[in-house]
Structures are given as C-alpha cells and as structure tokens.
Tab-separated table of N, CA, C and O in Angstrom:
chain	number	residue	atom	x	y	z
A	104	MET	N	60.404	80.244	11.099
A	104	MET	CA	60.117	78.844	11.308
A	104	MET	C	59.438	78.611	12.649
A	104	MET	O	58.611	77.725	12.751
A	105	LYS	N	59.782	79.365	13.647
A	105	LYS	CA	59.158	79.191	14.955
A	105	LYS	C	57.657	79.450	14.882
A	105	LYS	O	56.884	78.733	15.492
A	106	ILE	N	57.250	80.453	14.160
A	106	ILE	CA	55.830	80.786	14.031
A	106	ILE	C	55.085	79.629	13.396
A	106	ILE	O	53.991	79.273	13.837
A	107	ARG	N	55.664	79.008	12.373
A	107	ARG	CA	55.019	77.861	11.725
A	107	ARG	C	54.814	76.723	12.725
A	107	ARG	O	53.756	76.096	12.741
A	108	HIS	N	55.810	76.455	13.532
A	108	HIS	CA	55.722	75.373	14.526
A	108	HIS	C	54.624	75.683	15.539
A	108	HIS	O	53.843	74.802	15.904
A	109	ILE	N	54.563	76.913	15.970
A	109	ILE	CA	53.533	77.312	16.936
A	109	ILE	C	52.152	77.170	16.314
A	109	ILE	O	51.230	76.637	16.931
A	110	ILE	N	51.999	77.600	15.076
A	110	ILE	CA	50.706	77.486	14.392
A	110	ILE	C	50.314	76.021	14.249
A	110	ILE	O	49.161	75.649	14.497
A	111	VAL	N	51.241	75.166	13.875
A	111	VAL	CA	50.951	73.735	13.721
A	111	VAL	C	50.542	73.137	15.065
A	111	VAL	O	49.555	72.394	15.158
A	112	VAL	N	51.253	73.459	16.124
A	112	VAL	CA	50.934	72.935	17.455
A	112	VAL	C	49.556	73.419	17.904
A	112	VAL	O	48.730	72.629	18.379
A	113	VAL	N	49.284	74.699	17.742
A	113	VAL	CA	47.978	75.244	18.116
A	113	VAL	C	46.875	74.573	17.294
A	113	VAL	O	45.838	74.187	17.830
A	114	PHE	N	47.088	74.386	16.009
A	114	PHE	CA	46.110	73.723	15.146
A	114	PHE	C	45.853	72.292	15.629
A	114	PHE	O	44.696	71.860	15.708
A	115	LEU	N	46.900	71.559	15.933
A	115	LEU	CA	46.736	70.176	16.401
A	115	LEU	C	45.993	70.119	17.737
A	115	LEU	O	45.108	69.278	17.920
A	116	ILE	N	46.323	71.003	18.640
A	116	ILE	CA	45.630	71.047	19.932
A	116	ILE	C	44.166	71.382	19.728
A	116	ILE	O	43.277	70.738	20.283
A	117	PHE	N	43.882	72.378	18.897
A	117	PHE	CA	42.502	72.771	18.615
A	117	PHE	C	41.730	71.610	17.978
A	117	PHE	O	40.609	71.312	18.356
A	118	SER	N	42.350	70.949	17.004
A	118	SER	CA	41.687	69.820	16.330
A	118	SER	C	41.385	68.701	17.308
A	118	SER	O	40.292	68.131	17.304
A	119	PHE	N	42.347	68.373	18.158
A	119	PHE	CA	42.141	67.300	19.133
A	119	PHE	C	41.052	67.670	20.141
A	119	PHE	O	40.195	66.852	20.465
A	120	SER	N	41.049	68.908	20.606
A	120	SER	CA	40.042	69.310	21.596
A	120	SER	C	38.650	69.293	20.990
A	120	SER	O	37.682	68.943	21.647
A	121	CYS	N	38.505	69.632	19.727
A	121	CYS	CA	37.187	69.577	19.075
A	121	CYS	C	36.735	68.138	18.921
A	121	CYS	O	35.574	67.820	19.141
A	122	GLN	N	37.651	67.246	18.578
A	122	GLN	CA	37.301	65.834	18.449
A	122	GLN	C	36.847	65.277	19.784
A	122	GLN	O	35.846	64.591	19.869
A	123	THR	N	37.550	65.576	20.835
A	123	THR	CA	37.198	65.067	22.152
A	123	THR	C	35.821	65.552	22.559
A	123	THR	O	35.006	64.787	23.048
A	124	SER	N	35.522	66.820	22.312
A	124	SER	CA	34.231	67.346	22.720
A	124	SER	C	33.101	66.720	21.914
A	124	SER	O	32.034	66.495	22.429
A	125	LYS	N	33.324	66.387	20.645
A	125	LYS	CA	32.300	65.712	19.856
A	125	LYS	C	32.007	64.333	20.440
A	125	LYS	O	30.869	63.926	20.541
A	126	GLU	N	33.061	63.604	20.826
A	126	GLU	CA	32.867	62.280	21.403
A	126	GLU	C	32.074	62.381	22.702
A	126	GLU	O	31.174	61.594	22.947
A	127	THR	N	32.387	63.347	23.523
A	127	THR	CA	31.696	63.517	24.787
A	127	THR	C	30.224	63.839	24.573
A	127	THR	O	29.365	63.295	25.225
A	128	SER	N	29.923	64.709	23.615
A	128	SER	CA	28.542	65.114	23.411
A	128	SER	C	27.691	63.996	22.819
A	128	SER	O	26.485	64.033	22.915
A	129	ASN	N	28.312	63.007	22.184
A	129	ASN	CA	27.560	61.910	21.590
A	129	ASN	C	27.251	60.802	22.587
A	129	ASN	O	26.439	59.935	22.305
A	130	SER	N	27.904	60.792	23.735
A	130	SER	CA	27.666	59.720	24.690
A	130	SER	C	26.532	60.116	25.632
A	130	SER	O	26.461	61.239	26.103
A	131	LEU	N	25.629	59.173	25.841
A	131	LEU	CA	24.484	59.405	26.714
A	131	LEU	C	24.587	58.497	27.927
A	131	LEU	O	25.146	57.399	27.843
A	132	SER	N	24.004	58.923	29.029
A	132	SER	CA	23.943	58.090	30.224
A	132	SER	C	23.055	56.888	29.940
A	132	SER	O	22.325	56.840	28.940
A	133	ALA	N	23.083	55.910	30.832
A	133	ALA	CA	22.257	54.711	30.668
A	133	ALA	C	20.774	55.069	30.616
A	133	ALA	O	20.016	54.508	29.806
A	134	THR	N	20.343	56.010	31.439
A	134	THR	CA	18.933	56.406	31.437
A	134	THR	C	18.574	57.127	30.145
A	134	THR	O	17.518	56.866	29.556
A	135	ALA	N	19.441	58.008	29.677
A	135	ALA	CA	19.182	58.697	28.411
A	135	ALA	C	19.126	57.690	27.261
A	135	ALA	O	18.291	57.810	26.362
A	136	GLU	N	19.975	56.692	27.291
A	136	GLU	CA	19.935	55.631	26.271
A	136	GLU	C	18.618	54.865	26.349
A	136	GLU	O	18.032	54.521	25.324
A	137	ALA	N	18.140	54.600	27.568
A	137	ALA	CA	16.854	53.904	27.735
A	137	ALA	C	15.706	54.755	27.182
A	137	ALA	O	14.797	54.232	26.518
A	138	ILE	N	15.754	56.057	27.441
A	138	ILE	CA	14.737	56.972	26.902
A	138	ILE	C	14.818	56.974	25.375
A	138	ILE	O	13.799	56.888	24.684
A	139	LYS	N	16.020	57.050	24.845
A	139	LYS	CA	16.221	57.054	23.394
A	139	LYS	C	15.660	55.772	22.771
A	139	LYS	O	14.927	55.834	21.772
A	140	THR	N	15.968	54.627	23.351
A	140	THR	CA	15.459	53.346	22.852
A	140	THR	C	13.940	53.325	22.887
A	140	THR	O	13.291	52.908	21.925
A	141	TYR	N	13.364	53.796	23.989
A	141	TYR	CA	11.907	53.866	24.115
A	141	TYR	C	11.314	54.741	23.007
A	141	TYR	O	10.341	54.364	22.352
A	142	LYS	N	11.886	55.908	22.798
A	142	LYS	CA	11.350	56.842	21.805
A	142	LYS	C	11.510	56.307	20.383
A	142	LYS	O	10.602	56.435	19.554
A	143	ILE	N	12.647	55.720	20.073
A	143	ILE	CA	12.887	55.189	18.726
A	143	ILE	C	11.903	54.058	18.415
A	143	ILE	O	11.414	53.943	17.296
A	144	ASN	N	11.624	53.221	19.408
A	144	ASN	CA	10.750	52.059	19.208
A	144	ASN	C	9.305	52.322	19.624
A	144	ASN	O	8.517	51.379	19.731
A	145	PHE	N	8.949	53.573	19.857
A	145	PHE	CA	7.639	53.914	20.394
A	145	PHE	C	6.495	53.402	19.524
A	145	PHE	O	6.467	53.606	18.317
A	146	LYS	N	5.557	52.713	20.173
A	146	LYS	CA	4.299	52.285	19.558
A	146	LYS	C	3.224	52.518	20.605
A	146	LYS	O	3.319	52.010	21.718
A	147	TRP	N	2.211	53.287	20.262
A	147	TRP	CA	1.188	53.633	21.249
A	147	TRP	C	0.518	52.386	21.823
A	147	TRP	O	0.091	52.379	22.974
A	148	GLN	N	0.462	51.291	21.065
A	148	GLN	CA	-0.173	50.064	21.542
A	148	GLN	C	0.584	49.429	22.708
A	148	GLN	O	0.001	48.704	23.502
A	149	GLU	N	1.891	49.688	22.795
A	149	GLU	CA	2.701	49.107	23.868
A	149	GLU	C	2.687	49.973	25.125
A	149	GLU	O	3.042	49.505	26.201
A	150	GLY	N	2.329	51.239	24.977
A	150	GLY	CA	2.123	52.154	26.086
A	150	GLY	C	3.065	52.043	27.256
A	150	GLY	O	4.283	52.030	27.113
A	151	PHE	N	2.454	51.947	28.435
A	151	PHE	CA	3.202	52.002	29.683
A	151	PHE	C	4.181	50.848	29.825
A	151	PHE	O	5.239	51.000	30.428
A	152	GLU	N	3.846	49.702	29.279
A	152	GLU	CA	4.731	48.537	29.391
A	152	GLU	C	6.122	48.845	28.832
A	152	GLU	O	7.139	48.534	29.446
A	153	ALA	N	6.187	49.479	27.668
A	153	ALA	CA	7.470	49.835	27.070
A	153	ALA	C	8.169	50.932	27.882
A	153	ALA	O	9.375	50.879	28.106
A	154	TRP	N	7.403	51.922	28.340
A	154	TRP	CA	7.970	53.022	29.120
A	154	TRP	C	8.556	52.518	30.442
A	154	TRP	O	9.560	53.033	30.921
A	155	SER	N	7.959	51.502	31.042
A	155	SER	CA	8.376	51.040	32.368
A	155	SER	C	9.798	50.484	32.401
A	155	SER	O	10.335	50.236	33.476
A	156	LYS	N	10.449	50.359	31.263
A	156	LYS	CA	11.849	49.913	31.221
A	156	LYS	C	12.819	51.058	31.528
A	156	LYS	O	13.992	50.832	31.755
A	157	VAL	N	12.311	52.287	31.533
A	157	VAL	CA	13.130	53.460	31.866
A	157	VAL	C	13.101	53.626	33.381
A	157	VAL	O	12.029	53.612	33.986
A	158	PRO	N	14.270	53.779	34.036
A	158	PRO	CA	14.280	53.931	35.495
A	158	PRO	C	13.653	55.252	35.950
A	158	PRO	O	13.986	56.314	35.420
A	159	THR	N	12.732	55.159	36.902
A	159	THR	CA	12.050	56.338	37.442
A	159	THR	C	11.988	56.240	38.958
A	159	THR	O	12.099	55.156	39.522
A	160	THR	N	11.755	57.368	39.612
A	160	THR	CA	11.479	57.353	41.042
A	160	THR	C	10.015	56.932	41.219
A	160	THR	O	9.234	56.980	40.262
A	161	SER	N	9.643	56.538	42.410
A	161	SER	CA	8.272	56.061	42.631
A	161	SER	C	7.234	57.169	42.479
A	161	SER	O	6.096	56.907	42.112
A	162	ASP	N	7.642	58.414	42.733
A	162	ASP	CA	6.684	59.523	42.660
A	162	ASP	C	7.004	60.508	41.539
A	162	ASP	O	6.719	61.699	41.640
A	163	TYR	N	7.567	60.007	40.445
A	163	TYR	CA	7.925	60.928	39.363
A	163	TYR	C	6.683	61.635	38.848
A	163	TYR	O	5.569	61.148	38.958
A	164	HIS	N	6.921	62.824	38.307
A	164	HIS	CA	5.835	63.749	37.986
A	164	HIS	C	5.940	64.158	36.523
A	164	HIS	O	7.027	64.461	36.037
A	165	MET	N	4.813	64.154	35.827
A	165	MET	CA	4.792	64.589	34.429
A	165	MET	C	3.741	65.660	34.243
A	165	MET	O	2.620	65.536	34.747
A	166	VAL	N	4.116	66.689	33.494
A	166	VAL	CA	3.212	67.774	33.168
A	166	VAL	C	3.275	68.000	31.656
A	166	VAL	O	4.355	68.079	31.078
A	167	ALA	N	2.097	68.083	31.046
A	167	ALA	CA	1.972	68.436	29.633
A	167	ALA	C	0.996	69.607	29.571
A	167	ALA	O	-0.197	69.432	29.316
A	168	PRO	N	1.477	70.828	29.850
A	168	PRO	CA	0.574	71.979	29.995
A	168	PRO	C	-0.254	72.281	28.746
A	168	PRO	O	-1.406	72.683	28.859
A	169	GLY	N	0.294	72.074	27.578
A	169	GLY	CA	-0.445	72.359	26.356
A	169	GLY	C	-1.628	71.412	26.143
A	169	GLY	O	-2.577	71.742	25.446
A	170	LEU	N	-1.570	70.251	26.773
A	170	LEU	CA	-2.648	69.262	26.657
A	170	LEU	C	-3.528	69.229	27.898
A	170	LEU	O	-4.512	68.500	27.947
A	171	GLY	N	-3.134	69.981	28.924
A	171	GLY	CA	-3.886	69.981	30.176
A	171	GLY	C	-3.745	68.687	30.951
A	171	GLY	O	-4.638	68.307	31.703
A	172	LEU	N	-2.592	68.002	30.789
A	172	LEU	CA	-2.372	66.726	31.477
A	172	LEU	C	-1.318	66.870	32.557
A	172	LEU	O	-0.313	67.559	32.382
A	173	GLU	N	-1.572	66.200	33.675
A	173	GLU	CA	-0.607	66.158	34.777
A	173	GLU	C	-0.814	64.857	35.521
A	173	GLU	O	-1.949	64.434	35.763
A	174	ALA	N	0.287	64.200	35.884
A	174	ALA	CA	0.194	62.927	36.588
A	174	ALA	C	1.426	62.738	37.461
A	174	ALA	O	2.505	63.252	37.159
A	175	ARG	N	1.238	61.991	38.553
A	175	ARG	CA	2.339	61.699	39.473
A	175	ARG	C	2.309	60.213	39.809
A	175	ARG	O	1.271	59.675	40.181
A	176	GLY	N	3.467	59.569	39.663
A	176	GLY	CA	3.585	58.146	39.980
A	176	GLY	C	3.123	57.259	38.833
A	176	GLY	O	2.400	57.690	37.933
A	177	ALA	N	3.548	56.010	38.887
A	177	ALA	CA	3.315	55.066	37.791
A	177	ALA	C	1.838	54.874	37.472
A	177	ALA	O	1.450	54.849	36.301
A	178	ASP	N	0.989	54.737	38.495
A	178	ASP	CA	-0.433	54.488	38.239
A	178	ASP	C	-1.088	55.638	37.481
A	178	ASP	O	-1.825	55.416	36.516
A	179	GLU	N	-0.833	56.868	37.924
A	179	GLU	CA	-1.416	58.026	37.238
A	179	GLU	C	-0.813	58.223	35.851
A	179	GLU	O	-1.531	58.564	34.906
A	180	ILE	N	0.492	58.023	35.738
A	180	ILE	CA	1.138	58.150	34.419
A	180	ILE	C	0.481	57.153	33.464
A	180	ILE	O	0.143	57.493	32.330
A	181	ASN	N	0.291	55.921	33.939
A	181	ASN	CA	-0.315	54.887	33.106
A	181	ASN	C	-1.739	55.275	32.691
A	181	ASN	O	-2.078	55.251	31.513
A	182	SER	N	-2.558	55.666	33.657
A	182	SER	CA	-3.967	55.932	33.326
A	182	SER	C	-4.162	57.268	32.604
A	182	SER	O	-4.878	57.327	31.605
A	183	ILE	N	-3.527	58.320	33.057
A	183	ILE	CA	-3.757	59.651	32.473
A	183	ILE	C	-2.954	59.860	31.191
A	183	ILE	O	-3.525	60.151	30.129
A	184	ILE	N	-1.639	59.704	31.280
A	184	ILE	CA	-0.780	60.001	30.132
A	184	ILE	C	-0.958	58.943	29.044
A	184	ILE	O	-1.222	59.267	27.881
A	185	PHE	N	-0.834	57.678	29.427
A	185	PHE	CA	-0.956	56.641	28.415
A	185	PHE	C	-2.408	56.419	27.997
A	185	PHE	O	-2.668	55.906	26.910
A	186	GLY	N	-3.357	56.857	28.809
A	186	GLY	CA	-4.747	56.894	28.380
A	186	GLY	C	-4.910	57.850	27.207
A	186	GLY	O	-5.558	57.535	26.203
A	187	PHE	N	-4.292	59.039	27.317
A	187	PHE	CA	-4.312	60.024	26.234
A	187	PHE	C	-3.603	59.476	24.998
A	187	PHE	O	-4.100	59.604	23.873
A	188	VAL	N	-2.434	58.867	25.202
A	188	VAL	CA	-1.656	58.316	24.088
A	188	VAL	C	-2.480	57.274	23.333
A	188	VAL	O	-2.519	57.267	22.104
A	189	THR	N	-3.175	56.403	24.079
A	189	THR	CA	-3.995	55.363	23.455
A	189	THR	C	-5.207	55.963	22.758
A	189	THR	O	-5.529	55.605	21.618
A	190	GLU	N	-5.878	56.881	23.429
A	190	GLU	CA	-7.071	57.520	22.861
A	190	GLU	C	-6.777	58.221	21.539
A	190	GLU	O	-7.559	58.164	20.592
A	191	THR	N	-5.625	58.876	21.464
A	191	THR	CA	-5.268	59.628	20.253
A	191	THR	C	-4.438	58.807	19.270
A	191	THR	O	-4.117	59.300	18.192
A	192	GLU	N	-4.083	57.576	19.671
A	192	GLU	CA	-3.214	56.715	18.848
A	192	GLU	C	-1.976	57.498	18.417
A	192	GLU	O	-1.594	57.534	17.239
A	193	LEU	N	-1.353	58.114	19.394
A	193	LEU	CA	-0.235	59.026	19.163
A	193	LEU	C	0.966	58.305	18.547
A	193	LEU	O	1.395	57.261	19.027
A	194	VAL	N	1.482	58.878	17.487
A	194	VAL	CA	2.700	58.384	16.844
A	194	VAL	C	3.798	59.396	17.144
A	194	VAL	O	3.590	60.598	16.985
A	195	GLN	N	4.951	58.890	17.592
A	195	GLN	CA	6.082	59.762	17.901
A	195	GLN	C	7.260	59.415	17.012
A	195	GLN	O	7.545	58.238	16.793
A	196	GLU	N	7.930	60.445	16.527
A	196	GLU	CA	9.183	60.258	15.798
A	196	GLU	C	10.248	61.055	16.543
A	196	GLU	O	10.114	62.274	16.707
A	197	LEU	N	11.282	60.358	17.001
A	197	LEU	CA	12.388	61.037	17.676
A	197	LEU	C	13.266	61.713	16.628
A	197	LEU	O	13.814	61.057	15.749
A	198	VAL	N	13.367	63.039	16.729
A	198	VAL	CA	14.196	63.816	15.811
A	198	VAL	C	15.615	63.907	16.353
A	198	VAL	O	16.583	63.745	15.628
A	199	ASP	N	15.732	64.148	17.672
A	199	ASP	CA	17.050	64.281	18.295
A	199	ASP	C	16.896	64.106	19.793
A	199	ASP	O	15.802	64.293	20.341
A	200	ILE	N	17.985	63.750	20.442
A	200	ILE	CA	18.019	63.650	21.901
A	200	ILE	C	19.346	64.233	22.362
A	200	ILE	O	20.383	63.991	21.739
A	201	THR	N	19.290	65.048	23.421
A	201	THR	CA	20.502	65.626	23.991
A	201	THR	C	20.464	65.431	25.500
A	201	THR	O	19.397	65.264	26.096
A	202	GLU	N	21.632	65.478	26.097
A	202	GLU	CA	21.730	65.375	27.555
A	202	GLU	C	22.693	66.452	28.032
A	202	GLU	O	23.782	66.611	27.480
A	203	HIS	N	22.256	67.171	29.043
A	203	HIS	CA	23.078	68.236	29.623
A	203	HIS	C	22.880	68.173	31.128
A	203	HIS	O	21.794	68.506	31.620
A	204	GLY	N	23.904	67.733	31.833
A	204	GLY	CA	23.770	67.569	33.284
A	204	GLY	C	22.655	66.585	33.583
A	204	GLY	O	22.569	65.529	32.960
A	205	PRO	N	21.762	66.939	34.511
A	205	PRO	CA	20.690	66.007	34.874
A	205	PRO	C	19.463	66.076	33.960
A	205	PRO	O	18.417	65.539	34.283
A	206	TYR	N	19.587	66.745	32.814
A	206	TYR	CA	18.439	66.927	31.919
A	206	TYR	C	18.655	66.196	30.594
A	206	TYR	O	19.703	66.321	29.963
A	207	VAL	N	17.628	65.457	30.187
A	207	VAL	CA	17.603	64.794	28.888
A	207	VAL	C	16.469	65.442	28.106
A	207	VAL	O	15.343	65.532	28.602
A	208	THR	N	16.762	65.881	26.892
A	208	THR	CA	15.754	66.560	26.077
A	208	THR	C	15.541	65.789	24.781
A	208	THR	O	16.503	65.476	24.079
A	209	CYS	N	14.275	65.490	24.499
A	209	CYS	CA	13.897	64.814	23.257
A	209	CYS	C	13.127	65.791	22.384
A	209	CYS	O	12.194	66.444	22.850
A	210	TYR	N	13.524	65.860	21.124
A	210	TYR	CA	12.827	66.666	20.128
A	210	TYR	C	12.014	65.693	19.285
A	210	TYR	O	12.574	64.732	18.738
A	211	LEU	N	10.706	65.911	19.202
A	211	LEU	CA	9.800	64.940	18.605
A	211	LEU	C	8.913	65.545	17.536
A	211	LEU	O	8.593	66.736	17.583
A	212	LYS	N	8.481	64.710	16.613
A	212	LYS	CA	7.397	65.022	15.676
A	212	LYS	C	6.270	64.075	16.063
A	212	LYS	O	6.465	62.868	16.130
A	213	LEU	N	5.095	64.639	16.363
A	213	LEU	CA	3.954	63.851	16.823
A	213	LEU	C	2.826	63.916	15.809
A	213	LEU	O	2.614	64.943	15.164
A	214	THR	N	2.093	62.801	15.706
A	214	THR	CA	0.926	62.731	14.828
A	214	THR	C	-0.169	61.976	15.572
A	214	THR	O	0.090	60.933	16.175
A	215	THR	N	-1.394	62.508	15.509
A	215	THR	CA	-2.539	61.846	16.139
A	215	THR	C	-3.308	61.047	15.085
A	215	THR	O	-3.068	61.193	13.881
A	216	LYS	N	-4.260	60.234	15.542
A	216	LYS	CA	-5.045	59.405	14.615
A	216	LYS	C	-5.875	60.251	13.643
A	216	LYS	O	-6.221	59.786	12.566
A	217	THR	N	-6.150	61.499	14.003
A	217	THR	CA	-6.903	62.381	13.101
A	217	THR	C	-5.997	63.076	12.091
A	217	THR	O	-6.471	63.854	11.275
A	218	GLY	N	-4.686	62.809	12.183
A	218	GLY	CA	-3.747	63.405	11.241
A	218	GLY	C	-3.140	64.712	11.698
A	218	GLY	O	-2.337	65.302	10.983
A	219	GLU	N	-3.522	65.172	12.885
A	219	GLU	CA	-2.924	66.401	13.416
A	219	GLU	C	-1.441	66.158	13.680
A	219	GLU	O	-1.065	65.175	14.304
A	220	LYS	N	-0.595	67.069	13.186
A	220	LYS	CA	0.857	66.948	13.353
A	220	LYS	C	1.381	68.157	14.109
A	220	LYS	O	0.927	69.267	13.876
A	221	PHE	N	2.324	67.899	15.008
A	221	PHE	CA	2.957	69.014	15.705
A	221	PHE	C	4.316	68.596	16.224
A	221	PHE	O	4.591	67.419	16.413
A	222	ASP	N	5.166	69.602	16.418
A	222	ASP	CA	6.487	69.389	17.002
A	222	ASP	C	6.362	69.496	18.507
A	222	ASP	O	5.551	70.270	19.017
A	223	ALA	N	7.157	68.721	19.207
A	223	ALA	CA	7.123	68.756	20.666
A	223	ALA	C	8.525	68.557	21.222
A	223	ALA	O	9.419	68.055	20.536
A	224	VAL	N	8.669	68.964	22.463
A	224	VAL	CA	9.910	68.772	23.200
A	224	VAL	C	9.538	68.147	24.537
A	224	VAL	O	8.578	68.588	25.182
A	225	GLU	N	10.258	67.122	24.929
A	225	GLU	CA	10.086	66.547	26.266
A	225	GLU	C	11.402	66.688	27.004
A	225	GLU	O	12.459	66.341	26.469
A	226	VAL	N	11.326	67.197	28.226
A	226	VAL	CA	12.501	67.360	29.059
A	226	VAL	C	12.341	66.443	30.261
A	226	VAL	O	11.325	66.490	30.956
A	227	PHE	N	13.340	65.609	30.478
A	227	PHE	CA	13.352	64.670	31.591
A	227	PHE	C	14.424	65.106	32.568
A	227	PHE	O	15.569	65.341	32.167
A	228	LYS	N	14.079	65.231	33.838
A	228	LYS	CA	15.076	65.549	34.869
A	228	LYS	C	15.410	64.257	35.600
A	228	LYS	O	14.514	63.511	36.015
A	229	LEU	N	16.709	64.006	35.772
A	229	LEU	CA	17.175	62.795	36.429
A	229	LEU	C	17.710	63.116	37.824
A	229	LEU	O	18.266	64.193	38.040
A	230	ASP	N	17.546	62.179	38.743
A	230	ASP	CA	18.124	62.360	40.079
A	230	ASP	C	19.570	61.853	40.089
A	230	ASP	O	20.112	61.454	39.057
A	231	GLU	N	20.191	61.858	41.247
A	231	GLU	CA	21.606	61.468	41.380
A	231	GLU	C	21.838	60.008	40.991
A	231	GLU	O	22.942	59.636	40.614
A	232	GLN	N	20.820	59.162	41.113
A	232	GLN	CA	20.946	57.753	40.713
A	232	GLN	C	20.576	57.526	39.250
A	232	GLN	O	20.540	56.390	38.789
A	233	GLY	N	20.272	58.583	38.527
A	233	GLY	CA	19.932	58.471	37.120
A	233	GLY	C	18.500	58.055	36.851
A	233	GLY	O	18.173	57.570	35.774
A	234	ARG	N	17.612	58.269	37.827
A	234	ARG	CA	16.185	57.937	37.634
A	234	ARG	C	15.434	59.193	37.254
A	234	ARG	O	15.736	60.283	37.722
A	235	VAL	N	14.412	59.031	36.418
A	235	VAL	CA	13.570	60.148	36.013
A	235	VAL	C	12.742	60.609	37.210
A	235	VAL	O	12.065	59.800	37.846
A	236	THR	N	12.815	61.919	37.514
A	236	THR	CA	11.999	62.487	38.600
A	236	THR	C	10.900	63.407	38.076
A	236	THR	O	9.863	63.534	38.706
A	237	ASN	N	11.175	64.047	36.953
A	237	ASN	CA	10.197	64.977	36.361
A	237	ASN	C	10.256	64.878	34.857
A	237	ASN	O	11.312	64.653	34.277
A	238	ILE	N	9.074	65.102	34.247
A	238	ILE	CA	8.970	65.159	32.784
A	238	ILE	C	8.106	66.359	32.441
A	238	ILE	O	7.019	66.519	32.993
A	239	TRP	N	8.598	67.176	31.541
A	239	TRP	CA	7.826	68.284	31.014
A	239	TRP	C	7.646	68.028	29.528
A	239	TRP	O	8.613	67.962	28.778
A	240	ALA	N	6.412	67.855	29.089
A	240	ALA	CA	6.090	67.657	27.672
A	240	ALA	C	5.578	68.997	27.138
A	240	ALA	O	4.512	69.449	27.538
A	241	LEU	N	6.356	69.606	26.285
A	241	LEU	CA	6.061	70.953	25.811
A	241	LEU	C	5.841	70.989	24.307
A	241	LEU	O	6.349	70.221	23.576
C-alpha cells in the first residue's frame, strides 16, 4: 500500500508541475503581446504606423540579411524596411510566437504581390525595460 501512495503522490506532483509550466509558457510579456497583436493584424498598407505601437529604443536596429536590408532607428526602419514592405505588398501570417528571456521569436508565412511564398523567422531582442533593441528577420 505504501508504494501505491508514493506513486499517486509522485503522479499528482508531476501532473501539477506540467500544468504550471504550460501556463507559464503561454504567458507573454507586454511587449511580446504588442508584437503578437501587430503581427496578427498586419496589413502592409498600415506599415510603420501600426508597428510604432510596439515599444522600441530610439536606436533599435533591424537586419534582414536574406533581403539585403539593414536599418537603425525609426526613420530608417520606416523608409527602408517599410519601404520594402510597401513595394512588395508583403502579406504576413503569424504561425506562432514564443518568448524566452529577452528574446521574442515570431514564425511567419510571407507572401509578396507576385505570389512568392516563403517561411520566415523574426527574432526580437528586448532590453531591461521591455523595449525592442534588435530585430533579426531570417
């Protein structure tokens, strides 16, 4: 009978710890939620205006090496990155978003106006105040 009690207790502890970890992994920081909202509601026509609701540092930096794009600060992000988004009429579909420490990762399906489709990953690094400091579009 003692073994049964131990097994039941271990099972209950294991079940509770798995439940707790699921709840923790589903909660996102305020900035990650803002990124998620932006991505879910993404429309290339709204461009930088919609993105500007996400908290960023004044000199945040974005690199999209596969596209040959790089920009630093709001003005460059607006003209270079959102210039590309507008030119290609980029459509984004958020597949998933995760947060691990200061990193928020978005898994995306992208489509251009010419019908080109590709999968992409964007990684956002947040500072101690929860502002975006770096973006890597891969």
